[in-house]
């Protein structure tokens, strides 16, 4: 294999790797956005559950006995 064909092959491989790196970067960017959105949703759900739990009255058996016992 002569030097020119080797150089052409290397340039082709480099172009392929550059394209793959760009595609992976785009995928990672989208995954980061998805993670951020899911994290925000989880935070809102956690806050909502805590809000609902704080408003729920306790069952009578969970209440401490009155002081006259």
PDB file of N, CA and C in Angstrom:
ATOM      1  N   UNK A   1       0.867  -1.168   0.000  1.00  0.00           N
ATOM      2  CA  UNK A   1       0.000   0.000   0.000  1.00  0.00           C
ATOM      3  C   UNK A   1       0.910   1.227   0.000  1.00  0.00           C
ATOM      4  N   UNK A   2       0.679   2.110  -0.970  1.00  0.00           N
ATOM      5  CA  UNK A   2       1.535   3.281  -1.059  1.00  0.00           C
ATOM      6  C   UNK A   2       1.101   4.366  -0.079  1.00  0.00           C
ATOM      7  N   UNK A   3       1.941   5.367   0.087  1.00  0.00           N
ATOM      8  CA  UNK A   3       1.722   6.416   1.079  1.00  0.00           C
ATOM      9  C   UNK A   3       0.440   7.188   0.811  1.00  0.00           C
ATOM     10  N   UNK A   4       0.127   7.450  -0.445  1.00  0.00           N
ATOM     11  CA  UNK A   4      -1.071   8.229  -0.761  1.00  0.00           C
ATOM     12  C   UNK A   4      -2.351   7.471  -0.392  1.00  0.00           C
ATOM     13  N   UNK A   5      -2.409   6.192  -0.687  1.00  0.00           N
ATOM     14  CA  UNK A   5      -3.596   5.411  -0.334  1.00  0.00           C
ATOM     15  C   UNK A   5      -3.700   5.246   1.181  1.00  0.00           C
ATOM     16  N   UNK A   6      -2.564   5.128   1.868  1.00  0.00           N
ATOM     17  CA  UNK A   6      -2.581   5.054   3.339  1.00  0.00           C
ATOM     18  C   UNK A   6      -3.103   6.361   3.927  1.00  0.00           C
ATOM     19  N   UNK A   7      -2.653   7.484   3.363  1.00  0.00           N
ATOM     20  CA  UNK A   7      -3.106   8.786   3.841  1.00  0.00           C
ATOM     21  C   UNK A   7      -4.604   8.951   3.597  1.00  0.00           C
ATOM     22  N   UNK A   8      -5.081   8.533   2.454  1.00  0.00           N
ATOM     23  CA  UNK A   8      -6.510   8.607   2.139  1.00  0.00           C
ATOM     24  C   UNK A   8      -7.315   7.753   3.114  1.00  0.00           C
ATOM     25  N   UNK A   9      -6.829   6.561   3.398  1.00  0.00           N
ATOM     26  CA  UNK A   9      -7.500   5.676   4.352  1.00  0.00           C
ATOM     27  C   UNK A   9      -7.532   6.300   5.743  1.00  0.00           C
ATOM     28  N   UNK A  10      -6.431   6.877   6.179  1.00  0.00           N
ATOM     29  CA  UNK A  10      -6.382   7.526   7.489  1.00  0.00           C
ATOM     30  C   UNK A  10      -7.324   8.727   7.553  1.00  0.00           C
ATOM     31  N   UNK A  11      -7.390   9.515   6.495  1.00  0.00           N
ATOM     32  CA  UNK A  11      -8.298  10.656   6.459  1.00  0.00           C
ATOM     33  C   UNK A  11      -9.748  10.196   6.518  1.00  0.00           C
ATOM     34  N   UNK A  12     -10.048   9.098   5.835  1.00  0.00           N
ATOM     35  CA  UNK A  12     -11.397   8.546   5.859  1.00  0.00           C
ATOM     36  C   UNK A  12     -11.758   8.081   7.270  1.00  0.00           C
ATOM     37  N   UNK A  13     -10.833   7.386   7.909  1.00  0.00           N
ATOM     38  CA  UNK A  13     -11.073   6.932   9.277  1.00  0.00           C
ATOM     39  C   UNK A  13     -11.250   8.120  10.232  1.00  0.00           C
ATOM     40  N   UNK A  14     -10.437   9.146  10.068  1.00  0.00           N
ATOM     41  CA  UNK A  14     -10.533  10.329  10.916  1.00  0.00           C
ATOM     42  C   UNK A  14     -11.897  10.996  10.742  1.00  0.00           C
ATOM     43  N   UNK A  15     -12.350  11.123   9.515  1.00  0.00           N
ATOM     44  CA  UNK A  15     -13.663  11.729   9.261  1.00  0.00           C
ATOM     45  C   UNK A  15     -14.760  10.903   9.921  1.00  0.00           C
ATOM     46  N   UNK A  16     -14.655   9.594   9.837  1.00  0.00           N
ATOM     47  CA  UNK A  16     -15.633   8.705  10.466  1.00  0.00           C
ATOM     48  C   UNK A  16     -15.634   8.899  11.986  1.00  0.00           C
ATOM     49  N   UNK A  17     -14.462   8.962  12.592  1.00  0.00           N
ATOM     50  CA  UNK A  17     -14.366   9.136  14.045  1.00  0.00           C
ATOM     51  C   UNK A  17     -14.879  10.509  14.478  1.00  0.00           C
ATOM     52  N   UNK A  18     -14.611  11.528  13.681  1.00  0.00           N
ATOM     53  CA  UNK A  18     -15.120  12.863  14.004  1.00  0.00           C
ATOM     54  C   UNK A  18     -16.646  12.879  13.970  1.00  0.00           C
ATOM     55  N   UNK A  19     -17.231  12.223  12.964  1.00  0.00           N
ATOM     56  CA  UNK A  19     -18.693  12.157  12.860  1.00  0.00           C
ATOM     57  C   UNK A  19     -19.281  11.394  14.041  1.00  0.00           C
ATOM     58  N   UNK A  20     -18.635  10.292  14.412  1.00  0.00           N
ATOM     59  CA  UNK A  20     -19.111   9.518  15.561  1.00  0.00           C
ATOM     60  C   UNK A  20     -19.029  10.351  16.841  1.00  0.00           C
ATOM     61  N   UNK A  21     -17.953  11.112  17.019  1.00  0.00           N
ATOM     62  CA  UNK A  21     -17.789  11.944  18.211  1.00  0.00           C
ATOM     63  C   UNK A  21     -18.884  13.013  18.259  1.00  0.00           C
ATOM     64  N   UNK A  22     -19.204  13.614  17.116  1.00  0.00           N
ATOM     65  CA  UNK A  22     -20.266  14.620  17.070  1.00  0.00           C
ATOM     66  C   UNK A  22     -21.624  14.005  17.400  1.00  0.00           C
ATOM     67  N   UNK A  23     -21.889  12.818  16.872  1.00  0.00           N
ATOM     68  CA  UNK A  23     -23.156  12.139  17.157  1.00  0.00           C
ATOM     69  C   UNK A  23     -23.259  11.777  18.635  1.00  0.00           C
ATOM     70  N   UNK A  24     -22.161  11.281  19.203  1.00  0.00           N
ATOM     71  CA  UNK A  24     -22.180  10.926  20.628  1.00  0.00           C
ATOM     72  C   UNK A  24     -22.354  12.168  21.492  1.00  0.00           C
ATOM     73  N   UNK A  25     -21.757  13.259  21.089  1.00  0.00           N
ATOM     74  CA  UNK A  25     -21.908  14.503  21.833  1.00  0.00           C
ATOM     75  C   UNK A  25     -23.367  14.956  21.829  1.00  0.00           C
ATOM     76  N   UNK A  26     -24.020  14.844  20.678  1.00  0.00           N
ATOM     77  CA  UNK A  26     -25.435  15.221  20.591  1.00  0.00           C
ATOM     78  C   UNK A  26     -26.295  14.314  21.468  1.00  0.00           C
ATOM     79  N   UNK A  27     -25.991  13.030  21.468  1.00  0.00           N
ATOM     80  CA  UNK A  27     -26.743  12.085  22.306  1.00  0.00           C
ATOM     81  C   UNK A  27     -26.538  12.414  23.785  1.00  0.00           C
ATOM     82  N   UNK A  28     -25.310  12.672  24.180  1.00  0.00           N
ATOM     83  CA  UNK A  28     -25.030  13.013  25.573  1.00  0.00           C
ATOM     84  C   UNK A  28     -25.729  14.303  25.974  1.00  0.00           C
ATOM     85  N   UNK A  29     -25.779  15.269  25.083  1.00  0.00           N
ATOM     86  CA  UNK A  29     -26.467  16.521  25.375  1.00  0.00           C
ATOM     87  C   UNK A  29     -27.944  16.263  25.624  1.00  0.00           C
ATOM     88  N   UNK A  30     -28.578  15.478  24.761  1.00  0.00           N
ATOM     89  CA  UNK A  30     -30.002  15.157  24.926  1.00  0.00           C
ATOM     90  C   UNK A  30     -30.245  14.365  26.203  1.00  0.00           C
ATOM     91  N   UNK A  31     -29.351  13.433  26.511  1.00  0.00           N
ATOM     92  CA  UNK A  31     -29.502  12.666  27.748  1.00  0.00           C
ATOM     93  C   UNK A  31     -29.377  13.573  28.969  1.00  0.00           C
ATOM     94  N   UNK A  32     -28.486  14.538  28.905  1.00  0.00           N
ATOM     95  CA  UNK A  32     -28.349  15.496  30.000  1.00  0.00           C
ATOM     96  C   UNK A  32     -29.618  16.304  30.188  1.00  0.00           C
ATOM     97  N   UNK A  33     -30.219  16.715  29.084  1.00  0.00           N
ATOM     98  CA  UNK A  33     -31.482  17.462  29.171  1.00  0.00           C
ATOM     99  C   UNK A  33     -32.573  16.580  29.765  1.00  0.00           C
ATOM    100  N   UNK A  34     -32.634  15.337  29.341  1.00  0.00           N
ATOM    101  CA  UNK A  34     -33.639  14.413  29.867  1.00  0.00           C
ATOM    102  C   UNK A  34     -33.436  14.194  31.358  1.00  0.00           C
ATOM    103  N   UNK A  35     -32.197  14.022  31.773  1.00  0.00           N
ATOM    104  CA  UNK A  35     -31.908  13.834  33.203  1.00  0.00           C
ATOM    105  C   UNK A  35     -32.329  15.068  33.986  1.00  0.00           C
ATOM    106  N   UNK A  36     -32.047  16.246  33.464  1.00  0.00           N
ATOM    107  CA  UNK A  36     -32.452  17.478  34.151  1.00  0.00           C
ATOM    108  C   UNK A  36     -33.967  17.566  34.289  1.00  0.00           C
ATOM    109  N   UNK A  37     -34.687  17.224  33.222  1.00  0.00           N
ATOM    110  CA  UNK A  37     -36.153  17.259  33.271  1.00  0.00           C
ATOM    111  C   UNK A  37     -36.691  16.240  34.274  1.00  0.00           C
ATOM    112  N   UNK A  38     -36.147  15.032  34.252  1.00  0.00           N
ATOM    113  CA  UNK A  38     -36.599  13.992  35.177  1.00  0.00           C
ATOM    114  C   UNK A  38     -36.275  14.356  36.625  1.00  0.00           C
ATOM    115  N   UNK A  39     -35.118  14.966  36.836  1.00  0.00           N
ATOM    116  CA  UNK A  39     -34.751  15.402  38.184  1.00  0.00           C
ATOM    117  C   UNK A  39     -35.730  16.452  38.690  1.00  0.00           C
ATOM    118  N   UNK A  40     -36.090  17.402  37.832  1.00  0.00           N
ATOM    119  CA  UNK A  40     -37.055  18.429  38.222  1.00  0.00           C
ATOM    120  C   UNK A  40     -38.425  17.809  38.512  1.00  0.00           C
ATOM    121  N   UNK A  41     -38.839  16.840  37.693  1.00  0.00           N
ATOM    122  CA  UNK A  41     -40.116  16.170  37.927  1.00  0.00           C
ATOM    123  C   UNK A  41     -40.092  15.412  39.253  1.00  0.00           C
ATOM    124  N   UNK A  42     -38.997  14.720  39.524  1.00  0.00           N
ATOM    125  CA  UNK A  42     -38.883  13.977  40.778  1.00  0.00           C
ATOM    126  C   UNK A  42     -38.935  14.930  41.977  1.00  0.00           C
ATOM    127  N   UNK A  43     -38.276  16.067  41.855  1.00  0.00           N
ATOM    128  CA  UNK A  43     -38.283  17.045  42.945  1.00  0.00           C
ATOM    129  C   UNK A  43     -39.705  17.544  43.202  1.00  0.00           C
ATOM    130  N   UNK A  44     -40.433  17.844  42.103  1.00  0.00           N
ATOM    131  CA  UNK A  44     -41.814  18.302  42.261  1.00  0.00           C
ATOM    132  C   UNK A  44     -42.686  17.208  42.862  1.00  0.00           C
ATOM    133  N   UNK A  45     -42.511  15.976  42.434  1.00  0.00           N
ATOM    134  CA  UNK A  45     -43.291  14.867  42.990  1.00  0.00           C
ATOM    135  C   UNK A  45     -42.969  14.644  44.461  1.00  0.00           C
ATOM    136  N   UNK A  46     -41.690  14.707  44.805  1.00  0.00           N
ATOM    137  CA  UNK A  46     -41.286  14.545  46.203  1.00  0.00           C
ATOM    138  C   UNK A  46     -41.908  15.637  47.069  1.00  0.00           C
ATOM    139  N   UNK A  47     -41.871  16.877  46.568  1.00  0.00           N
ATOM    140  CA  UNK A  47     -42.468  17.988  47.315  1.00  0.00           C
ATOM    141  C   UNK A  47     -43.975  17.804  47.449  1.00  0.00           C
ATOM    142  N   UNK A  48     -44.600  17.337  46.390  1.00  0.00           N
ATOM    143  CA  UNK A  48     -46.053  17.135  46.407  1.00  0.00           C
ATOM    144  C   UNK A  48     -46.432  16.029  47.392  1.00  0.00           C
ATOM    145  N   UNK A  49     -45.678  14.930  47.390  1.00  0.00           N
ATOM    146  CA  UNK A  49     -45.952  13.836  48.325  1.00  0.00           C
ATOM    147  C   UNK A  49     -45.770  14.326  49.756  1.00  0.00           C
ATOM    148  N   UNK A  50     -44.715  15.085  50.011  1.00  0.00           N
ATOM    149  CA  UNK A  50     -44.486  15.609  51.358  1.00  0.00           C
ATOM    150  C   UNK A  50     -45.627  16.540  51.762  1.00  0.00           C
ATOM    151  N   UNK A  51     -46.088  17.333  50.821  1.00  0.00           N
ATOM    152  CA  UNK A  51     -47.219  18.234  51.091  1.00  0.00           C
ATOM    153  C   UNK A  51     -48.480  17.445  51.422  1.00  0.00           C
ATOM    154  N   UNK A  52     -48.735  16.397  50.656  1.00  0.00           N
ATOM    155  CA  UNK A  52     -49.919  15.569  50.908  1.00  0.00           C
ATOM    156  C   UNK A  52     -49.797  14.824  52.232  1.00  0.00           C
ATOM    157  N   UNK A  53     -48.602  14.320  52.532  1.00  0.00           N
ATOM    158  CA  UNK A  53     -48.410  13.590  53.779  1.00  0.00           C
ATOM    159  C   UNK A  53     -48.584  14.497  54.992  1.00  0.00           C
ATOM    160  N   UNK A  54     -48.176  15.736  54.873  1.00  0.00           N
ATOM    161  CA  UNK A  54     -48.299  16.640  56.012  1.00  0.00           C
ATOM    162  C   UNK A  54     -49.752  17.030  56.257  1.00  0.00           C
ATOM    163  N   UNK A  55     -50.598  16.927  55.239  1.00  0.00           N
ATOM    164  CA  UNK A  55     -52.004  17.281  55.387  1.00  0.00           C
ATOM    165  C   UNK A  55     -52.891  16.116  55.759  1.00  0.00           C
ATOM    166  N   UNK A  56     -52.336  14.927  55.774  1.00  0.00           N
ATOM    167  CA  UNK A  56     -53.127  13.733  56.083  1.00  0.00           C
ATOM    168  C   UNK A  56     -53.266  13.616  57.595  1.00  0.00           C
ATOM    169  N   UNK A  57     -54.494  13.444  58.043  1.00  0.00           N
ATOM    170  CA  UNK A  57     -54.685  13.261  59.485  1.00  0.00           C
ATOM    171  C   UNK A  57     -54.276  11.845  59.856  1.00  0.00           C
ATOM    172  N   UNK A  58     -53.811  11.712  61.047  1.00  0.00           N
ATOM    173  CA  UNK A  58     -53.361  10.408  61.518  1.00  0.00           C
ATOM    174  C   UNK A  58     -54.555   9.549  61.912  1.00  0.00           C
ATOM    175  N   UNK A  59     -54.333   8.260  61.811  1.00  0.00           N
ATOM    176  CA  UNK A  59     -55.354   7.317  62.250  1.00  0.00           C
ATOM    177  C   UNK A  59     -55.416   7.357  63.773  1.00  0.00           C
ATOM    178  N   UNK A  60     -56.571   7.109  64.369  1.00  0.00           N
ATOM    179  CA  UNK A  60     -56.701   7.159  65.833  1.00  0.00           C
ATOM    180  C   UNK A  60     -55.682   6.278  66.561  1.00  0.00           C
ATOM    181  N   UNK A  61     -55.359   5.127  66.034  1.00  0.00           N
ATOM    182  CA  UNK A  61     -54.407   4.249  66.704  1.00  0.00           C
ATOM    183  C   UNK A  61     -52.982   4.827  66.660  1.00  0.00           C
ATOM    184  N   UNK A  62     -52.729   5.765  65.776  1.00  0.00           N
ATOM    185  CA  UNK A  62     -51.409   6.388  65.712  1.00  0.00           C
ATOM    186  C   UNK A  62     -51.271   7.556  66.686  1.00  0.00           C
ATOM    187  N   UNK A  63     -52.370   8.051  67.196  1.00  0.00           N
ATOM    188  CA  UNK A  63     -52.334   9.176  68.125  1.00  0.00           C
ATOM    189  C   UNK A  63     -51.889   8.694  69.510  1.00  0.00           C
ATOM    190  N   UNK A  64     -51.111   9.496  70.212  1.00  0.00           N
ATOM    191  CA  UNK A  64     -50.756   9.085  71.579  1.00  0.00           C
ATOM    192  C   UNK A  64     -51.978   9.144  72.489  1.00  0.00           C
ATOM    193  N   UNK A  65     -52.001   8.323  73.497  1.00  0.00           N
ATOM    194  CA  UNK A  65     -53.172   8.333  74.392  1.00  0.00           C
ATOM    195  C   UNK A  65     -53.286   9.663  75.118  1.00  0.00           C
ATOM    196  N   UNK A  66     -54.472  10.063  75.471  1.00  0.00           N
ATOM    197  CA  UNK A  66     -54.662  11.320  76.204  1.00  0.00           C
ATOM    198  C   UNK A  66     -53.962  11.233  77.567  1.00  0.00           C
ATOM    199  N   UNK A  67     -53.665  12.394  78.172  1.00  0.00           N
ATOM    200  CA  UNK A  67     -52.905  12.402  79.419  1.00  0.00           C
ATOM    201  C   UNK A  67     -53.612  11.736  80.594  1.00  0.00           C
ATOM    202  N   UNK A  68     -54.921  11.575  80.559  1.00  0.00           N
ATOM    203  CA  UNK A  68     -55.602  10.978  81.701  1.00  0.00           C
ATOM    204  C   UNK A  68     -55.468   9.470  81.776  1.00  0.00           C
ATOM    205  N   UNK A  69     -54.773   8.843  80.858  1.00  0.00           N
ATOM    206  CA  UNK A  69     -54.564   7.397  80.929  1.00  0.00           C
ATOM    207  C   UNK A  69     -53.391   7.065  81.755  1.00  0.00           C
TER     208      UNK A  69
END
